Short mmCIF file of C-alpha atoms in Angstrom, two decimals:
data_model
loop_
_atom_site.label_atom_id
_atom_site.label_comp_id
_atom_site.label_asym_id
_atom_site.label_seq_id
_atom_site.Cartn_x
_atom_site.Cartn_y
_atom_site.Cartn_z
CA GLN A 142 105.29 96.35 115.89
CA LYS A 143 108.35 98.55 115.75
CA GLU A 144 108.54 101.27 118.38
CA VAL A 145 108.91 104.01 115.78
CA GLU A 146 107.84 103.49 112.19
CA GLN A 147 108.24 105.83 109.26
CA ASN A 148 106.52 105.75 105.91
CA SER A 149 108.45 103.62 103.52
CA GLY A 150 110.44 105.44 100.92
CA PRO A 151 112.08 106.52 98.95
CA LEU A 152 110.00 109.62 98.45
CA SER A 153 110.57 111.66 95.33
CA VAL A 154 109.10 115.13 94.84
CA PRO A 155 109.69 117.86 92.27
CA GLU A 156 111.42 121.06 93.28
CA GLY A 157 108.98 123.52 94.79
CA ALA A 158 106.50 120.86 95.92
CA ILE A 159 105.52 119.92 99.45
CA ALA A 160 107.19 116.83 100.89
CA SER A 161 105.25 114.97 103.58
CA LEU A 162 107.03 112.62 105.95
CA ASN A 163 105.12 110.51 108.45
CA CYS A 164 105.93 108.66 111.63
CA THR A 165 104.00 106.60 114.17
CA TYR A 166 105.17 105.51 117.61
CA SER A 167 104.02 102.86 120.04
CA ASP A 168 104.86 104.26 123.51
CA ARG A 169 101.99 106.45 124.69
CA GLY A 170 104.19 107.87 127.42
CA SER A 171 106.59 109.46 124.95
CA GLN A 172 107.06 113.11 125.68
CA SER A 173 109.04 114.73 122.91
CA PHE A 174 109.50 114.14 119.24
CA PHE A 175 112.30 115.04 116.90
CA TRP A 176 113.00 115.19 113.21
CA TYR A 177 116.61 114.79 112.14
CA ARG A 178 118.07 115.15 108.68
CA GLN A 179 120.99 112.98 107.66
CA TYR A 180 122.97 113.50 104.50
CA SER A 181 124.75 110.50 103.09
CA GLY A 182 127.87 109.72 105.09
CA LYS A 183 127.14 112.41 107.66
CA SER A 184 125.72 112.42 111.17
CA PRO A 185 122.12 113.35 111.99
CA GLU A 186 121.33 117.03 112.48
CA LEU A 187 118.24 118.29 114.23
CA ILE A 188 115.62 120.05 112.12
CA MET A 189 112.76 120.40 114.58
CA PHE A 190 111.35 119.12 117.82
CA ILE A 191 107.78 119.20 119.08
CA TYR A 192 106.22 118.49 122.45
CA SER A 193 102.60 119.55 122.22
CA ASN A 194 99.71 118.49 120.04
CA GLY A 195 99.24 120.62 116.96
CA ASP A 196 101.55 122.28 114.51
CA LYS A 197 104.92 123.90 114.93
CA GLU A 198 106.38 125.92 112.09
CA ASP A 199 109.98 126.92 111.44
CA GLY A 200 110.65 128.46 108.06
CA ARG A 201 109.79 125.94 105.34
CA PHE A 202 109.34 123.14 107.89
CA THR A 203 106.19 122.27 109.84
CA ALA A 204 106.03 119.50 112.41
CA GLN A 205 102.64 118.11 113.36
CA LEU A 206 101.90 116.02 116.44
CA ASN A 207 98.80 114.05 117.33
CA LYS A 208 99.34 112.17 120.59
CA ALA A 209 95.93 110.51 120.53
CA SER A 210 96.80 108.90 117.22
CA GLN A 211 100.48 108.51 118.17
CA TYR A 212 101.44 110.20 114.97
CA VAL A 213 103.98 112.86 114.07
CA SER A 214 104.73 114.31 110.67
CA LEU A 215 107.06 116.72 108.95
CA LEU A 216 106.06 118.89 106.03
CA ILE A 217 108.67 120.57 103.89
CA ARG A 218 107.29 123.38 101.76
CA ASP A 219 108.95 124.65 98.59
CA SER A 220 111.24 121.63 98.54
CA GLN A 221 114.75 122.22 97.25
CA PRO A 222 117.29 119.78 95.83
CA SER A 223 119.39 120.52 98.93
CA ASP A 224 116.61 118.94 101.02
CA SER A 225 117.46 115.56 99.49
CA ALA A 226 118.53 113.44 102.44
CA THR A 227 117.32 110.77 104.84
CA TYR A 228 114.85 112.07 107.40
CA LEU A 229 114.79 110.37 110.77
CA CYS A 230 111.93 110.52 113.21
CA ALA A 231 112.99 110.10 116.85
CA VAL A 232 110.98 109.77 120.03
CA ASN A 233 112.16 110.57 123.54
CA GLY A 234 111.63 108.11 126.35
CA ALA A 235 108.74 108.26 128.76
CA GLY A 236 110.73 109.33 131.78
CA GLY A 237 112.97 108.03 134.54
CA THR A 238 116.08 106.36 133.23
CA SER A 239 114.53 106.31 129.78
CA TYR A 240 114.53 110.09 129.56
CA GLY A 241 116.80 111.34 126.86
CA LYS A 242 117.09 107.99 125.17
CA LEU A 243 116.01 108.49 121.58
CA THR A 244 114.30 105.74 119.65
CA PHE A 245 114.65 106.29 115.92
CA GLY A 246 112.63 105.14 113.00
CA GLN A 247 114.35 103.55 110.06
CA GLY A 248 114.38 106.80 108.11
CA THR A 249 112.75 107.96 104.89
CA ILE A 250 114.93 108.85 101.93
CA LEU A 251 113.73 112.04 100.25
CA THR A 252 114.84 113.04 96.78
CA VAL A 253 113.91 116.45 95.40
CA HIS A 254 114.42 116.56 91.67
CA PRO A 255 114.85 119.79 89.70
CA GLY B 186 132.57 126.30 120.61
CA ALA B 187 133.53 122.98 119.13
CA GLY B 188 130.98 120.30 118.50
CA VAL B 189 131.09 116.66 119.48
CA SER B 190 134.20 114.96 118.23
CA GLN B 191 134.87 111.27 117.77
CA THR B 192 138.03 109.36 117.11
CA PRO B 193 139.02 107.53 115.09
CA SER B 194 136.81 108.39 112.13
CA ASN B 195 137.42 104.95 110.69
CA LYS B 196 138.56 101.75 112.32
CA VAL B 197 139.26 98.49 110.55
CA THR B 198 139.96 95.51 112.73
CA GLU B 199 140.02 91.76 112.55
CA LYS B 200 137.46 89.46 114.08
CA GLY B 201 138.30 88.73 117.69
CA LYS B 202 140.27 91.93 118.33
CA TYR B 203 139.57 94.59 120.94
CA VAL B 204 138.68 98.16 119.95
CA GLU B 205 138.14 101.45 121.73
CA LEU B 206 136.11 104.31 120.31
CA ARG B 207 136.39 107.75 121.84
CA CYS B 208 133.87 110.55 122.17
CA ASP B 209 134.59 114.10 123.29
CA PRO B 210 131.28 115.88 123.98
CA ILE B 211 130.46 119.55 123.80
CA SER B 212 132.03 121.28 126.77
CA GLY B 213 129.64 121.46 129.70
CA HIS B 214 127.19 118.89 128.39
CA THR B 215 126.38 116.50 131.21
CA ALA B 216 124.49 113.91 129.19
CA LEU B 217 126.27 111.67 126.69
CA TYR B 218 124.80 108.98 124.47
CA TRP B 219 126.16 106.22 122.29
CA TYR B 220 124.20 104.93 119.31
CA ARG B 221 125.00 102.43 116.59
CA GLN B 222 123.77 102.83 113.02
CA SER B 223 123.78 100.07 110.48
CA LEU B 224 123.40 100.75 106.77
CA GLY B 225 119.87 101.75 105.85
CA GLN B 226 118.70 101.91 109.46
CA GLY B 227 118.16 104.61 112.01
CA PRO B 228 120.53 104.96 114.95
CA GLU B 229 120.03 102.38 117.68
CA PHE B 230 120.50 103.40 121.31
CA LEU B 231 123.34 101.74 123.23
CA ILE B 232 124.01 103.61 126.47
CA TYR B 233 123.35 106.94 128.19
CA PHE B 234 125.59 108.67 130.73
CA GLN B 235 124.50 111.39 133.10
CA GLY B 236 127.76 112.72 134.47
CA THR B 237 130.07 109.83 135.23
CA GLY B 238 127.44 107.19 135.72
CA ALA B 239 125.60 105.09 133.18
CA ALA B 240 121.94 106.04 133.64
CA ASP B 241 120.71 103.54 131.07
CA ASP B 242 122.78 100.79 129.45
CA SER B 243 119.83 98.75 128.24
CA GLY B 244 120.90 99.05 124.61
CA LEU B 245 124.27 97.35 124.96
CA PRO B 246 123.81 94.16 122.94
CA ASN B 247 125.92 91.86 125.12
CA ASP B 248 128.74 91.81 127.62
CA ARG B 249 131.37 92.34 124.93
CA PHE B 250 130.33 95.99 124.92
CA PHE B 251 131.28 98.34 127.71
CA ALA B 252 131.51 102.11 128.03
CA VAL B 253 133.04 104.46 130.56
CA ARG B 254 133.04 108.15 131.30
CA PRO B 255 135.36 108.42 134.29
CA GLU B 256 135.53 112.21 134.64
CA GLY B 257 132.12 113.10 133.28
CA SER B 258 133.45 114.38 129.99
CA VAL B 259 135.20 112.11 127.47
CA SER B 260 133.68 108.68 127.00
CA THR B 261 135.15 105.49 125.59
CA LEU B 262 133.14 102.67 124.09
CA LYS B 263 135.00 99.38 124.35
CA ILE B 264 134.24 96.30 122.32
CA GLN B 265 135.92 93.01 123.13
CA ARG B 266 136.26 90.02 120.82
CA THR B 267 134.81 91.91 117.88
CA GLU B 268 132.52 90.11 115.47
CA ARG B 269 131.65 90.92 111.87
CA GLY B 270 128.16 91.86 113.00
CA ASP B 271 129.63 94.70 115.05
CA SER B 272 130.46 96.55 111.83
CA ALA B 273 128.50 99.80 111.84
CA VAL B 274 128.84 103.51 112.39
CA TYR B 275 129.05 104.30 116.10
CA LEU B 276 127.59 107.70 116.90
CA CYS B 277 128.06 109.72 120.03
CA ALA B 278 125.77 112.57 121.06
CA SER B 279 125.75 115.01 123.94
CA ARG B 280 123.04 117.12 125.52
CA ASP B 281 122.96 120.08 127.83
CA SER B 282 121.08 119.48 131.07
CA ALA B 283 118.68 122.30 130.29
CA GLY B 284 117.59 121.11 126.88
CA ASP B 285 116.36 118.13 124.91
CA GLU B 286 118.41 118.45 121.75
CA GLN B 287 121.13 115.90 121.26
CA PHE B 288 124.08 117.01 119.19
CA PHE B 289 125.71 114.23 117.24
CA GLY B 290 129.36 113.72 116.47
CA PRO B 291 130.60 112.65 113.04
CA GLY B 292 130.71 108.99 114.04
CA THR B 293 133.28 106.22 113.90
CA ARG B 294 132.88 103.73 111.09
CA LEU B 295 133.92 100.34 112.44
CA THR B 296 134.65 97.53 110.03
CA VAL B 297 135.35 94.07 111.37
CA LEU B 298 136.96 91.79 108.81
#
């Protein structure tokens, strides 16, 4: 089992729809969770991070975390063509020398079509 | 302030050669990370510096890879006897000691012929 797994893509949604991106992780000691967006040929940029169970909203983006199920998701409301990118789920290490080390999923390609 | 910078942006080398990749983190960031990203994959952790010391080098694939950060700022990733399988984008990120967010540089695309 991979340490961080994302739902296989690519994911295609129409403009204005909700895009749902999912991620599971294997290390129960993981403390913080990140969603990065990566445009083709560019470096990852942080969209959101979440530490606690529940939902965290920031504009059109909502991150959801369920530590019991080892599951984190990202919802994008009112999707725009400019949201088309690869979305990377990343999990922070459990502590000690692992702290700060991000383990990434393989990414989900999202395409928002007009 | 400036973001993380990496040089060169592209590096083409021949199998067996030695290469150095440079990362200049955000000023004041004490933590520095190196990742490697192959096509269609997420970034893969290589090494993490806290200040001048390597806090975690568990991701370095073998002893051909080495990284330094002698003054706690700029870091250099060194790859000896390059192999075609080393071809990837090498990403550097830095983090402030007070936060969790890692800020990524633009990467160095390494191609080993």
